[in-house]
Amino acid sequence: MAAVDHPSKTHDVVTDHEYDGIREFDNPLPAWWLWTFVLAFIFAIVYWIATQSLSYQRSDQAYLSHKEEMVAYQQEMAAKSVSEEELVAIAADPAAVAAGNETFQANCKACHLERGEGSIGPNLTDGYWIHGSSPKEIWSTITFGVPAKGMPTWGPSLGDKKIRELYAFLASIKDTNVPGKEPQGVDASGAPAK
Ligand code: HEC
C-alpha cells in the first residue's frame, strides 16, 4: 500500500492491486454509512425481541378480543353486497321461488319441515320472527346462521345465488300460517309470541 501524493489527503491509501490500470483507494467507510448499518443492526435485535417475545402474546390476545368485532365487520361487509330492493325483486320472480323451494327441500326440510312449518327450527310461515322479518334480516339469518342455536351457516356452502333464491321461497311462504310449531320471537309490531 502506498499513500497518494496529495499531502492534505493522508487518509487516502491506495490498495496494492490494479485491474486494467484501475487502482483503488482503501478509504474508511463513510461515517453516515457505518452508523446506518450499526443502528439498523441494533434496531433489528430490539425489534426481534419486541415482536417475538414481548408483544407476541399481547397481539394474540388482541386478535382474540377483536375476533368477534372482525366477524361482525365481515358480516356487515357481506350484508352490503345485497340490497333490500334486489331481494324484493327476486321474491317476485316465480323461477327463483321454485329454485329456492328445491334448495329448501334439499337442505332445510330436516329442521324446518317441508312447508316451513317448523320442528327443530322455527315455523317460517307464521308472523313471528326471532331474527327479524325484513328481507335483509332473513337473508342474513340464512347466510350467517345462528350457530349457537343450531341454525347452520349457509353462506359458504350454498353461495350467493342459492341464498337469494331461498329468500325468495321464504318470502313466498311467509305469513301463510301453516299449522306447525308454535310461534317464536316477535311479530311485525314487535309484540312477542305468547
Ligand atoms: C340443523 C337444523 C337446521 C337446518 C338444517 C336449518 N335450520 Fe334454519 N333454524 C334452525 C334453528 C334451530 C333456528 C332457530 C335459531 C334460534 O333459535 O335463534 C333456525 C332459524 C332459521 C331462521 C330464522 C327464523 C326466525 O324466527 O328468525 C331462518 C330464516 C332459517 N332458519 C332458514 C333456514 C334455511 C333457509 C335453511 C336451509 C338452507 C335452514 N334454515 C336450515 C335450524 C335449522
Coordinates of C-alpha atoms and ligand atoms in Angstrom, one line a residue:
M1 CA 0.0 0.0 0.0
A2 CA 1.2 3.4 -0.8
A3 CA -0.1 6.8 0.2
V4 CA -1.3 9.0 -2.6
D5 CA 0.7 12.0 -3.5
H6 CA -1.6 14.7 -2.2
P7 CA -0.3 15.7 1.2
S8 CA -3.7 17.0 2.5
K9 CA -5.3 13.6 2.0
T10 CA -3.2 11.5 4.2
H11 CA -6.1 9.0 4.7
D12 CA -6.3 8.2 1.0
V13 CA -4.4 5.0 0.9
V14 CA -4.2 3.1 -2.4
T15 CA -4.6 -0.7 -2.3
D16 CA -1.8 -2.6 -3.9
H17 CA -3.9 -4.3 -6.7
E18 CA -4.6 -2.9 -10.1
Y19 CA -7.0 -4.1 -12.7
D20 CA -6.7 -2.8 -16.2
G21 CA -5.0 0.3 -15.0
I22 CA -7.7 0.9 -12.4
R23 CA -6.4 1.5 -8.9
E24 CA -8.5 1.6 -5.7
F25 CA -8.4 3.7 -2.6
D26 CA -8.6 1.9 0.7
N27 CA -10.7 4.6 2.5
P28 CA -12.7 4.0 5.7
L29 CA -16.4 3.7 5.1
P30 CA -18.3 7.0 5.4
A31 CA -19.5 7.7 8.9
W32 CA -23.1 8.0 7.9
W33 CA -23.0 4.6 6.2
L34 CA -21.4 2.9 9.2
W35 CA -23.9 4.4 11.6
T36 CA -26.8 3.4 9.4
F37 CA -25.5 -0.1 9.5
V38 CA -24.9 -0.2 13.2
L39 CA -28.3 1.4 14.1
A40 CA -30.1 -1.0 11.7
F41 CA -28.4 -3.9 13.4
I42 CA -29.3 -2.7 16.9
F43 CA -32.9 -1.9 15.7
A44 CA -33.2 -5.4 14.3
I45 CA -32.3 -7.0 17.7
V46 CA -34.6 -4.8 19.6
Y47 CA -37.4 -5.3 17.1
W48 CA -36.9 -9.1 17.0
I49 CA -37.1 -9.3 20.8
A50 CA -40.1 -7.0 21.0
T51 CA -42.1 -8.8 18.3
Q52 CA -41.1 -12.4 19.0
S53 CA -41.3 -12.5 22.8
L54 CA -42.7 -9.4 24.4
S55 CA -45.7 -8.4 22.3
Y56 CA -46.3 -11.8 20.8
Q57 CA -48.8 -12.8 23.4
R58 CA -50.3 -9.4 23.5
S59 CA -51.1 -9.3 19.8
D60 CA -52.5 -12.8 20.1
Q61 CA -54.9 -11.7 22.8
A62 CA -55.7 -8.6 20.8
Y63 CA -56.6 -10.9 17.9
L64 CA -58.9 -13.0 20.1
S65 CA -60.7 -10.0 21.6
H66 CA -61.1 -8.5 18.2
K67 CA -62.3 -11.7 16.6
E68 CA -66.0 -11.0 17.4
E69 CA -65.6 -7.5 16.0
M70 CA -64.0 -8.9 12.9
V71 CA -66.8 -11.4 12.4
A72 CA -69.4 -8.6 12.8
Y73 CA -67.4 -6.4 10.4
Q74 CA -67.2 -9.2 7.8
Q75 CA -70.9 -9.8 8.2
E76 CA -71.6 -6.1 7.8
M77 CA -69.5 -6.0 4.6
A78 CA -71.3 -9.1 3.2
A79 CA -74.6 -7.6 4.0
K80 CA -73.7 -4.6 1.9
S81 CA -73.3 -7.0 -1.1
V82 CA -77.1 -7.3 -1.3
S83 CA -79.8 -4.7 -1.2
E84 CA -83.4 -4.7 0.1
E85 CA -84.6 -3.9 -3.4
E86 CA -82.8 -6.8 -5.0
L87 CA -84.4 -9.2 -2.6
V88 CA -87.8 -7.8 -3.1
A89 CA -87.3 -8.1 -6.8
I90 CA -86.1 -11.7 -6.7
A91 CA -89.1 -12.6 -4.5
A92 CA -91.4 -11.6 -7.3
D93 CA -89.7 -14.0 -9.7
P94 CA -91.5 -17.4 -9.8
A95 CA -88.5 -19.2 -11.3
A96 CA -86.4 -18.0 -8.3
V97 CA -89.1 -19.1 -5.8
A98 CA -89.2 -22.5 -7.5
A99 CA -85.4 -22.9 -7.4
G100 CA -85.4 -21.7 -3.7
N101 CA -88.1 -24.4 -2.9
E102 CA -85.8 -27.1 -4.4
T103 CA -82.9 -25.9 -2.3
F104 CA -85.1 -25.7 0.7
Q105 CA -86.3 -29.3 0.4
A106 CA -82.7 -30.5 0.0
N107 CA -81.1 -28.5 2.9
C108 CA -83.7 -27.1 5.2
K109 CA -86.6 -29.6 5.4
A110 CA -84.8 -31.7 8.1
C111 CA -85.3 -28.9 10.7
H112 CA -88.0 -26.6 9.2
L113 CA -90.1 -29.4 7.6
E114 CA -91.4 -29.5 4.0
R115 CA -93.6 -26.4 4.1
G116 CA -91.5 -24.5 6.5
E117 CA -93.9 -25.2 9.4
G118 CA -91.1 -26.0 11.8
S119 CA -89.8 -28.7 14.1
I120 CA -86.3 -28.3 15.3
G121 CA -86.2 -24.9 13.6
P122 CA -88.9 -22.3 13.9
N123 CA -92.1 -22.1 11.9
L124 CA -91.1 -19.9 8.9
T125 CA -94.7 -19.4 7.8
D126 CA -96.1 -17.5 10.9
G127 CA -95.9 -13.8 11.5
Y128 CA -93.3 -14.2 14.3
W129 CA -89.6 -14.0 13.8
I130 CA -86.7 -14.4 16.2
H131 CA -84.1 -12.8 14.0
G132 CA -86.2 -10.3 12.1
S133 CA -88.6 -10.5 9.2
S134 CA -87.2 -7.8 6.8
P135 CA -85.7 -9.1 3.6
K136 CA -82.1 -8.4 4.6
E137 CA -82.6 -9.8 8.1
I138 CA -83.9 -13.1 6.7
W139 CA -81.1 -13.1 4.0
S140 CA -78.6 -12.5 6.9
T141 CA -80.0 -15.3 9.1
I142 CA -79.7 -17.8 6.2
T143 CA -76.3 -16.6 5.2
F144 CA -74.7 -16.5 8.6
G145 CA -76.9 -18.8 10.5
V146 CA -77.3 -18.9 14.3
P147 CA -74.6 -21.5 15.1
A148 CA -75.1 -21.2 18.8
K149 CA -78.8 -22.1 18.5
G150 CA -78.4 -24.9 15.9
M151 CA -79.2 -22.9 12.7
P152 CA -76.2 -23.7 10.4
T153 CA -74.3 -21.0 8.4
W154 CA -75.3 -21.5 4.8
G155 CA -73.4 -18.7 3.0
P156 CA -70.2 -20.6 2.3
S157 CA -71.8 -23.9 1.3
L158 CA -74.8 -22.7 -0.8
G159 CA -73.4 -19.4 -2.3
D160 CA -75.0 -16.1 -3.1
K161 CA -77.4 -17.2 -5.8
K162 CA -79.0 -20.0 -3.9
I163 CA -79.3 -17.9 -0.7
R164 CA -81.2 -15.3 -2.7
E165 CA -83.5 -17.9 -4.2
L166 CA -84.0 -19.3 -0.7
Y167 CA -85.0 -15.9 0.4
A168 CA -87.5 -15.7 -2.5
F169 CA -89.0 -19.0 -1.4
L170 CA -89.3 -18.0 2.3
A171 CA -90.9 -14.7 1.2
S172 CA -93.5 -16.8 -0.7
I173 CA -94.4 -18.9 2.4
K174 CA -94.2 -16.0 4.9
D175 CA -97.4 -15.2 6.6
T176 CA -99.2 -18.2 5.1
N177 CA -99.6 -19.6 8.7
V178 CA -99.2 -23.3 8.0
P179 CA -100.1 -25.1 11.3
G180 CA -96.9 -26.3 12.9
K181 CA -94.5 -25.3 15.5
E182 CA -95.9 -22.6 17.9
P183 CA -94.8 -19.1 17.1
Q184 CA -91.4 -17.8 18.4
G185 CA -90.0 -14.3 18.5
V186 CA -91.9 -11.2 17.8
D187 CA -94.4 -10.0 15.1
A188 CA -94.0 -7.1 12.8
S189 CA -95.2 -4.7 15.5
G190 CA -92.6 -6.0 18.0
A191 CA -95.2 -7.9 20.1
P192 CA -93.8 -11.2 21.4
A193 CA -95.4 -14.5 20.7
K194 CA -97.3 -15.5 23.9
Ligands
HEC1 C1 -79.9 -28.4 11.7 C2 -81.2 -27.8 11.8 C3 -81.5 -26.7 10.8 C4 -81.3 -26.7 9.4 C5 -80.9 -27.8 8.5 C6 -81.8 -25.4 9.0 N1 -82.2 -24.6 10.1 FE1 -82.9 -22.7 10.0 N2 -83.0 -22.7 12.0 C7 -82.7 -23.7 12.9 C8 -82.9 -23.3 14.2 C9 -82.7 -24.2 15.5 C10 -83.3 -22.0 14.2 C11 -83.6 -21.1 15.4 C12 -82.4 -20.3 15.8 C13 -82.7 -19.6 17.1 O1 -83.4 -20.0 18.0 O2 -82.1 -18.5 17.2 C14 -83.4 -21.6 12.8 C15 -83.8 -20.4 12.3 C16 -84.0 -20.1 11.0 C17 -84.5 -18.8 10.5 C18 -84.8 -17.6 11.4 C19 -86.3 -17.8 11.9 C20 -86.7 -16.6 12.8 O3 -87.7 -16.8 13.5 O4 -86.0 -15.6 12.8 C21 -84.5 -18.8 9.2 C22 -84.9 -17.7 8.2 C23 -84.0 -20.1 8.8 N3 -83.7 -20.9 9.9 C24 -83.9 -20.6 7.5 C25 -83.3 -21.8 7.1 C26 -83.0 -22.2 5.8 C27 -83.3 -21.3 4.5 C28 -82.4 -23.4 5.8 C29 -81.8 -24.2 4.7 C30 -80.8 -23.6 3.9 C31 -82.3 -23.8 7.2 N4 -82.9 -22.8 8.0 C32 -81.8 -25.0 7.7 C33 -82.3 -25.0 12.5 C34 -82.0 -25.4 11.2

